[in-house]
Short mmCIF file of N, CA and C in Angstrom, two decimals:
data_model
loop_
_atom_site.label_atom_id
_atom_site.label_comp_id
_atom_site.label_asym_id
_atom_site.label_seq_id
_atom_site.Cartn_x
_atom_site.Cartn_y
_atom_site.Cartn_z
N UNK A 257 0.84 -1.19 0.00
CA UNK A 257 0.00 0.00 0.00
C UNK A 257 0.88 1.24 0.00
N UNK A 258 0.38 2.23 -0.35
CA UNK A 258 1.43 3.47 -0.32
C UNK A 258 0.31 4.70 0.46
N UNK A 259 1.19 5.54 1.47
CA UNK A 259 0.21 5.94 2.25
C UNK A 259 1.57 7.64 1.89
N UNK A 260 0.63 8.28 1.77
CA UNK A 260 1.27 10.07 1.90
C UNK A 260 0.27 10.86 3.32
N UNK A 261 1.27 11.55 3.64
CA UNK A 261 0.43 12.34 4.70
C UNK A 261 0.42 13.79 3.86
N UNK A 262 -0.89 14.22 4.03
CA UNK A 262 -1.37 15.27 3.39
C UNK A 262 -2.50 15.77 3.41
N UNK A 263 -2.41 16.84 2.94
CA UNK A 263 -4.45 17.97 3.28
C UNK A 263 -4.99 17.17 2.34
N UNK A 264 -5.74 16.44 2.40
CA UNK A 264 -6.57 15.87 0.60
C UNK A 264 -6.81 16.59 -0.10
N UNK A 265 -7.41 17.69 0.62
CA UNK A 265 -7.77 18.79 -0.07
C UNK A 265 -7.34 19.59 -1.30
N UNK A 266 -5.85 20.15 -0.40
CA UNK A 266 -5.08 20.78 -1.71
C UNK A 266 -4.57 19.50 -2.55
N UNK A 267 -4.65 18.39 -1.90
CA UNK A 267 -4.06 17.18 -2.72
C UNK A 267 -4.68 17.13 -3.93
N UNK A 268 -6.03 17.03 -4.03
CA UNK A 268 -7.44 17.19 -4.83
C UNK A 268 -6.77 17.98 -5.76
N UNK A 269 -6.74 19.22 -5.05
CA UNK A 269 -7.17 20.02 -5.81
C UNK A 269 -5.67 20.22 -7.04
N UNK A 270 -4.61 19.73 -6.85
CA UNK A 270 -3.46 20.07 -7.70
C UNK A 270 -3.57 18.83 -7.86
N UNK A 271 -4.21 17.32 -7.98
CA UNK A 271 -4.33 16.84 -8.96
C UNK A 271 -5.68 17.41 -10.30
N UNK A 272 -6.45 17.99 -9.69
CA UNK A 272 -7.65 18.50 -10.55
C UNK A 272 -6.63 19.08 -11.63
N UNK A 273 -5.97 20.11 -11.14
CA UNK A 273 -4.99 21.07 -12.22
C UNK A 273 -4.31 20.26 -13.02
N UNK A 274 -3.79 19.39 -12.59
CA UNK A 274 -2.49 18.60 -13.30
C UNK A 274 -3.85 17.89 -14.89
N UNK A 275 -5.19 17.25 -14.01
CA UNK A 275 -5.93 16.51 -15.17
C UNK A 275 -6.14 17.60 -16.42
N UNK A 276 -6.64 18.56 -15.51
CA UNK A 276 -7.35 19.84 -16.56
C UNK A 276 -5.75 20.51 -17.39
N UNK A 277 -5.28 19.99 -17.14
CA UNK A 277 -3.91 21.06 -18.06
C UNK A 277 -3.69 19.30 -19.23
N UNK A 278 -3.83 18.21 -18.21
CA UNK A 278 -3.64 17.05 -19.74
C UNK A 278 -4.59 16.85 -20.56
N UNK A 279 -6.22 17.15 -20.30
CA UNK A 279 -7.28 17.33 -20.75
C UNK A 279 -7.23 18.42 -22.37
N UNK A 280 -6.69 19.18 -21.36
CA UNK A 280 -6.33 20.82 -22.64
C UNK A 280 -5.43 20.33 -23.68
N UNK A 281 -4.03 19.45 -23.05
CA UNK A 281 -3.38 19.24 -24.09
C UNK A 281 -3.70 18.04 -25.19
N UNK A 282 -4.60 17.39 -24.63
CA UNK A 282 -4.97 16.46 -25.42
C UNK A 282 -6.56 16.90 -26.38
N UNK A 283 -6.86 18.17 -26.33
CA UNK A 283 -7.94 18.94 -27.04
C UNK A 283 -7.60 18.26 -28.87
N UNK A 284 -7.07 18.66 -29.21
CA UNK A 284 -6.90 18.13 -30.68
C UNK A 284 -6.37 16.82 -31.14
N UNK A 285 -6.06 16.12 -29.89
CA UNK A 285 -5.56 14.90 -30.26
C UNK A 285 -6.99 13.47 -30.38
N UNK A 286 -7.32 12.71 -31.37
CA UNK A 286 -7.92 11.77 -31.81
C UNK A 286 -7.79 10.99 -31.06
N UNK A 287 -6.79 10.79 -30.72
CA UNK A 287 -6.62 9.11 -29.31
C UNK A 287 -5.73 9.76 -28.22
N UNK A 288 -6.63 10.60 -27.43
CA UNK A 288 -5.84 10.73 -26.69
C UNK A 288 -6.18 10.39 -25.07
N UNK A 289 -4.94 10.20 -24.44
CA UNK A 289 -4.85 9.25 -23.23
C UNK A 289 -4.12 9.95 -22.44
N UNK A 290 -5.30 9.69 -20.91
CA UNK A 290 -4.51 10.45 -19.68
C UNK A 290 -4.09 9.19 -18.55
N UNK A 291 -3.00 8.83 -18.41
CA UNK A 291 -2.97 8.04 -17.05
C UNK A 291 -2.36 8.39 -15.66
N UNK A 292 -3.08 8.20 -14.41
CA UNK A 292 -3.20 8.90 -13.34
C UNK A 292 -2.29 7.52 -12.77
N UNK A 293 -1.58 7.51 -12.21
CA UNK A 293 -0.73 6.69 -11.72
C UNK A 293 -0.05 6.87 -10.26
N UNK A 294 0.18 6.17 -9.16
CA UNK A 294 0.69 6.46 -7.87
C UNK A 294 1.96 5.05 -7.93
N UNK A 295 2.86 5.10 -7.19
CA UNK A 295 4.17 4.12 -7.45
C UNK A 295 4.96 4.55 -6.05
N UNK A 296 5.90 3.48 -5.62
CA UNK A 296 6.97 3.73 -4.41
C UNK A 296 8.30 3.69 -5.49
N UNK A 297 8.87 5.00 -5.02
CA UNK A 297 10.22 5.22 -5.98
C UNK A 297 11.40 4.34 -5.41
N UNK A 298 12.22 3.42 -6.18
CA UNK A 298 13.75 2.99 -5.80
C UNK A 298 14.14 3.54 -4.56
N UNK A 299 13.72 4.57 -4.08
CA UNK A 299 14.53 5.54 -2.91
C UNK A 299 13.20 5.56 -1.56
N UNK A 300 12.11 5.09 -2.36
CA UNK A 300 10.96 4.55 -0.70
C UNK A 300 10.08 5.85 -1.27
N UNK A 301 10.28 6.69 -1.98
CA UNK A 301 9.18 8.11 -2.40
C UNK A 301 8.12 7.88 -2.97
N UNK A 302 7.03 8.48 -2.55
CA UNK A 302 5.70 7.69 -2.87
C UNK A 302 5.60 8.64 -4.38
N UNK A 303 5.34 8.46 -5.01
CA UNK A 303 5.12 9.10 -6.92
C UNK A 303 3.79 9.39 -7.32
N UNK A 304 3.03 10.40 -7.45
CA UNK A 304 2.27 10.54 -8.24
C UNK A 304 2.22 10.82 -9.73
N UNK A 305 1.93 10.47 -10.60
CA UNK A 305 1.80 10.81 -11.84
C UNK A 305 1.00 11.05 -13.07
N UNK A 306 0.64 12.42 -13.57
CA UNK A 306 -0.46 12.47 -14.70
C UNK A 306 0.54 12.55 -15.66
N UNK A 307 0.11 11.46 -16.39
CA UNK A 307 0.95 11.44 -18.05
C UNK A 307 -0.03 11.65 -19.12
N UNK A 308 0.50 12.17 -20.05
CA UNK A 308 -0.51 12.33 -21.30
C UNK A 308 0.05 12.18 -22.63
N UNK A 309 -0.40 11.78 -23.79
CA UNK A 309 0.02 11.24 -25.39
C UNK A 309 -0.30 12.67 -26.10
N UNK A 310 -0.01 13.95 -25.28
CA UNK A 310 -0.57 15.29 -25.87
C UNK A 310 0.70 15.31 -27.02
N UNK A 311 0.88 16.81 -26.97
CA UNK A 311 2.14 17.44 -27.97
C UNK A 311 3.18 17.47 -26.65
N UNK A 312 3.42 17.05 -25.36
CA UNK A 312 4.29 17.77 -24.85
C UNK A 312 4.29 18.91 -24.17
N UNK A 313 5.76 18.97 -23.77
CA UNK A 313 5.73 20.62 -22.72
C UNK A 313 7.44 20.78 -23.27
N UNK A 314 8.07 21.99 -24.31
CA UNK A 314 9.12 21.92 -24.85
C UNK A 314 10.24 22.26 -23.82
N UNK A 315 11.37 21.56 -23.79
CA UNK A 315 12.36 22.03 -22.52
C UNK A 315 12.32 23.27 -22.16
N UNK A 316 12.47 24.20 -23.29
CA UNK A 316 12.59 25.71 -22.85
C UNK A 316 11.60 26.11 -21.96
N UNK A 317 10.10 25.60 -22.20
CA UNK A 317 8.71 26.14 -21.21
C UNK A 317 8.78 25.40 -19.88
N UNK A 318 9.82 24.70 -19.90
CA UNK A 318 9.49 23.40 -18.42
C UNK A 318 9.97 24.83 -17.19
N UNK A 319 10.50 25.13 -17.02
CA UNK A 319 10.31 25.83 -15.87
C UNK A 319 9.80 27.37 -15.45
N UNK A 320 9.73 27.93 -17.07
CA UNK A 320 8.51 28.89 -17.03
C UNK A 320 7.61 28.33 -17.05
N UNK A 321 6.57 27.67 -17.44
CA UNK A 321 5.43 27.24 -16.44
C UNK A 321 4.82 26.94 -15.00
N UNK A 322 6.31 27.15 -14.48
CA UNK A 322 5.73 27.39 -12.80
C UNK A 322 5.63 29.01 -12.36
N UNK A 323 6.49 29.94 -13.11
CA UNK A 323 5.99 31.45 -12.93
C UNK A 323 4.67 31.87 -12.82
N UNK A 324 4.20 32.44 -11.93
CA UNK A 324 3.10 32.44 -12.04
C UNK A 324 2.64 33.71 -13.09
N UNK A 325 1.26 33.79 -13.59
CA UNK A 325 0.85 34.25 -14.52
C UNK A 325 1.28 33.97 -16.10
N UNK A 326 2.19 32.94 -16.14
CA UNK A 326 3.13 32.81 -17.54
C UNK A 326 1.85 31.34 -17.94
N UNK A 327 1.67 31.36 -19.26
CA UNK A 327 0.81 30.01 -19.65
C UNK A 327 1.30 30.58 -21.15
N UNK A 328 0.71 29.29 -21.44
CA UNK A 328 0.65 28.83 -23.19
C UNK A 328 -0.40 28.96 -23.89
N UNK A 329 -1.63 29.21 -22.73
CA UNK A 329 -2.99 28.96 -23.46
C UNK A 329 -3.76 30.01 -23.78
N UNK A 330 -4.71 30.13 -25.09
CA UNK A 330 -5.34 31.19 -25.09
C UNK A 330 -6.00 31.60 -24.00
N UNK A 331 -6.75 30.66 -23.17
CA UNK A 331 -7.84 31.41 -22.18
C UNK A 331 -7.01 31.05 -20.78
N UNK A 332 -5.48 30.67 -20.43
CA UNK A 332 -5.19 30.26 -19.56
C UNK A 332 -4.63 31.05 -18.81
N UNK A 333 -5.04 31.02 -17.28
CA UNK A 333 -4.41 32.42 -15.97
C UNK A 333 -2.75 32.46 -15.91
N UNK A 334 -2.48 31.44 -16.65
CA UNK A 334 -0.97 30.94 -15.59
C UNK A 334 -1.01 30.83 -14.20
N UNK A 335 -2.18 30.33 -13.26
CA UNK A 335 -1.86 29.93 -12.33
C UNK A 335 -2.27 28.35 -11.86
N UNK A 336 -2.23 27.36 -12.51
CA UNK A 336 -2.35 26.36 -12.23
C UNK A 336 -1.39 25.67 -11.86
N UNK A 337 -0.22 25.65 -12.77
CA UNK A 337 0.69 24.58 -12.28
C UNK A 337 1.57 25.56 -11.13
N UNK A 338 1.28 26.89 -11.10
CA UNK A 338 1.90 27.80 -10.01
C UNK A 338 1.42 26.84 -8.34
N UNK A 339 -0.29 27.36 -8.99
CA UNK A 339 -0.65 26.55 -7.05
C UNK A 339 -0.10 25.03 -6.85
N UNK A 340 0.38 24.13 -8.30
CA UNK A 340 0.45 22.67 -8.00
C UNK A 340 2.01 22.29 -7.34
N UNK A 341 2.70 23.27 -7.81
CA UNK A 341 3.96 23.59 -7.15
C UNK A 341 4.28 24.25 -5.70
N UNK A 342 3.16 24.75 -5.42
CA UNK A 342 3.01 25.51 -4.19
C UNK A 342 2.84 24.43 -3.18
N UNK A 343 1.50 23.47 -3.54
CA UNK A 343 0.96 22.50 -2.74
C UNK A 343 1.89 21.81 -2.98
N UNK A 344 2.77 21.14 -3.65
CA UNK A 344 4.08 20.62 -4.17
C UNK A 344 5.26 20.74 -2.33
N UNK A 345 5.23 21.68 -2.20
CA UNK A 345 6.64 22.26 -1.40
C UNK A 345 6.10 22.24 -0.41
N UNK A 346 4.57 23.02 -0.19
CA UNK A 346 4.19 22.73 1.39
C UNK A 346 4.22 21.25 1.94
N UNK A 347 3.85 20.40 1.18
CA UNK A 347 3.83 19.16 1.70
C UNK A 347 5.42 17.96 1.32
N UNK A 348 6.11 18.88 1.27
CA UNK A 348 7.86 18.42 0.99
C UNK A 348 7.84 17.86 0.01
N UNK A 349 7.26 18.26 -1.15
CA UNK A 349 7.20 16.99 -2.19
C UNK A 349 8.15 17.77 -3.62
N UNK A 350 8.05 17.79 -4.37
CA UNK A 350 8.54 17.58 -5.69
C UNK A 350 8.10 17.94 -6.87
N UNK A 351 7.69 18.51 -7.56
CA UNK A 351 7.25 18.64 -8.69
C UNK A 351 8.03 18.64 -9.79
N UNK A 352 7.74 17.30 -10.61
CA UNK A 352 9.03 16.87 -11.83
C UNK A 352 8.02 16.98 -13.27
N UNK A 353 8.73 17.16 -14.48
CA UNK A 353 8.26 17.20 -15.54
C UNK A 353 9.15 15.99 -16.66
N UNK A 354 8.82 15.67 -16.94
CA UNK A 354 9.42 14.47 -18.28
C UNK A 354 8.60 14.52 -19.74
N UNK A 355 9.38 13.57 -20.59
CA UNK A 355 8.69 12.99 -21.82
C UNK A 355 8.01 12.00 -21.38
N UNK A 356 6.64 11.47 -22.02
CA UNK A 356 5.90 10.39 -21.74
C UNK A 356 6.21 9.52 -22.90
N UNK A 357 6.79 8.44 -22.08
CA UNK A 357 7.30 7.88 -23.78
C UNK A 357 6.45 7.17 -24.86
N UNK A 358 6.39 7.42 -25.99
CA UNK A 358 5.53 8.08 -27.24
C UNK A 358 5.33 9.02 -27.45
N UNK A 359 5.26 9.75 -26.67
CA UNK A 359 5.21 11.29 -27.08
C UNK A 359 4.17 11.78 -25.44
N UNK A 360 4.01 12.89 -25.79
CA UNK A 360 3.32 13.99 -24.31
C UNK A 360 4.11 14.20 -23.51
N UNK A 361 3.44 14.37 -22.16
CA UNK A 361 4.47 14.93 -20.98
C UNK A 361 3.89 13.87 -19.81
N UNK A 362 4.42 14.19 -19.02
CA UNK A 362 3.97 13.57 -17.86
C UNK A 362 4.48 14.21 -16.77
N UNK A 363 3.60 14.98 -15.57
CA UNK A 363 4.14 15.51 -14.09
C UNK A 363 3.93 14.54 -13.11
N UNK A 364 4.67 14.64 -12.34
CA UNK A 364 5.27 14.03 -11.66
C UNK A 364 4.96 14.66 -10.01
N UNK A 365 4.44 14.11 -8.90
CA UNK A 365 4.58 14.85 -7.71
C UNK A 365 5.65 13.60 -6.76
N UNK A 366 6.63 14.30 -6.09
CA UNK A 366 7.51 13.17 -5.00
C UNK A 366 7.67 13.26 -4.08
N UNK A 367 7.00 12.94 -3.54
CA UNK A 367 6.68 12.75 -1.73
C UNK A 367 8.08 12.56 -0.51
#
């Protein structure tokens, strides 16, 4: 079993962000796939993960996207992955970005 101590709450709620930002990126894609995944890392770290078969997140945007107000999207605040990084640190965790292999991205939270 894998157990995290945490508010559920903000837990909720920066996974809500993480779905709704793979949701968006997968807007034009025909087959597209979100998987929500939890795992114990090599090192005992409990892993959360939303991966997606979108277009990606290009190296250069991986860490301007945690600025807040900075986004990619026409109708987007730039503050989503801001608060998921926030709730990220209050609860000692991690917020990682990768390739999903085939293509998309996948975030990452590490406990």
């Amino acid at each position: 079993t894998l157990e995290v101590s945490a508010d559920s709450e903000l837990l909720d709620q920066a996974l809500i962000n993480l779905m709704r930002n793979a949701m968006e990126a997968l807007r034009e894609e025909q087959a597209g796939r979100i998987l929500l995944s939890a795992c114990q890392d090599p090192d005992g770290h409990v892993v959360i993960a939303v991966a997606d078969n979108g277009p990606g997140i290009p190296l250069e945007q991986r860490e301007k996207i945690f600025v807040p107000f900075f986004t990619t999207k026409r109708q987007g605040s730039g503050v989503g992955l801001t608060l998921v990084r926030q709730i990220a640190t209050v609860h000692g965790a991690t917020v990682g970005i990768s390739d999903t292999p085939g293509g998309g991205a996948t975030v990452s939270l590490r406990f």
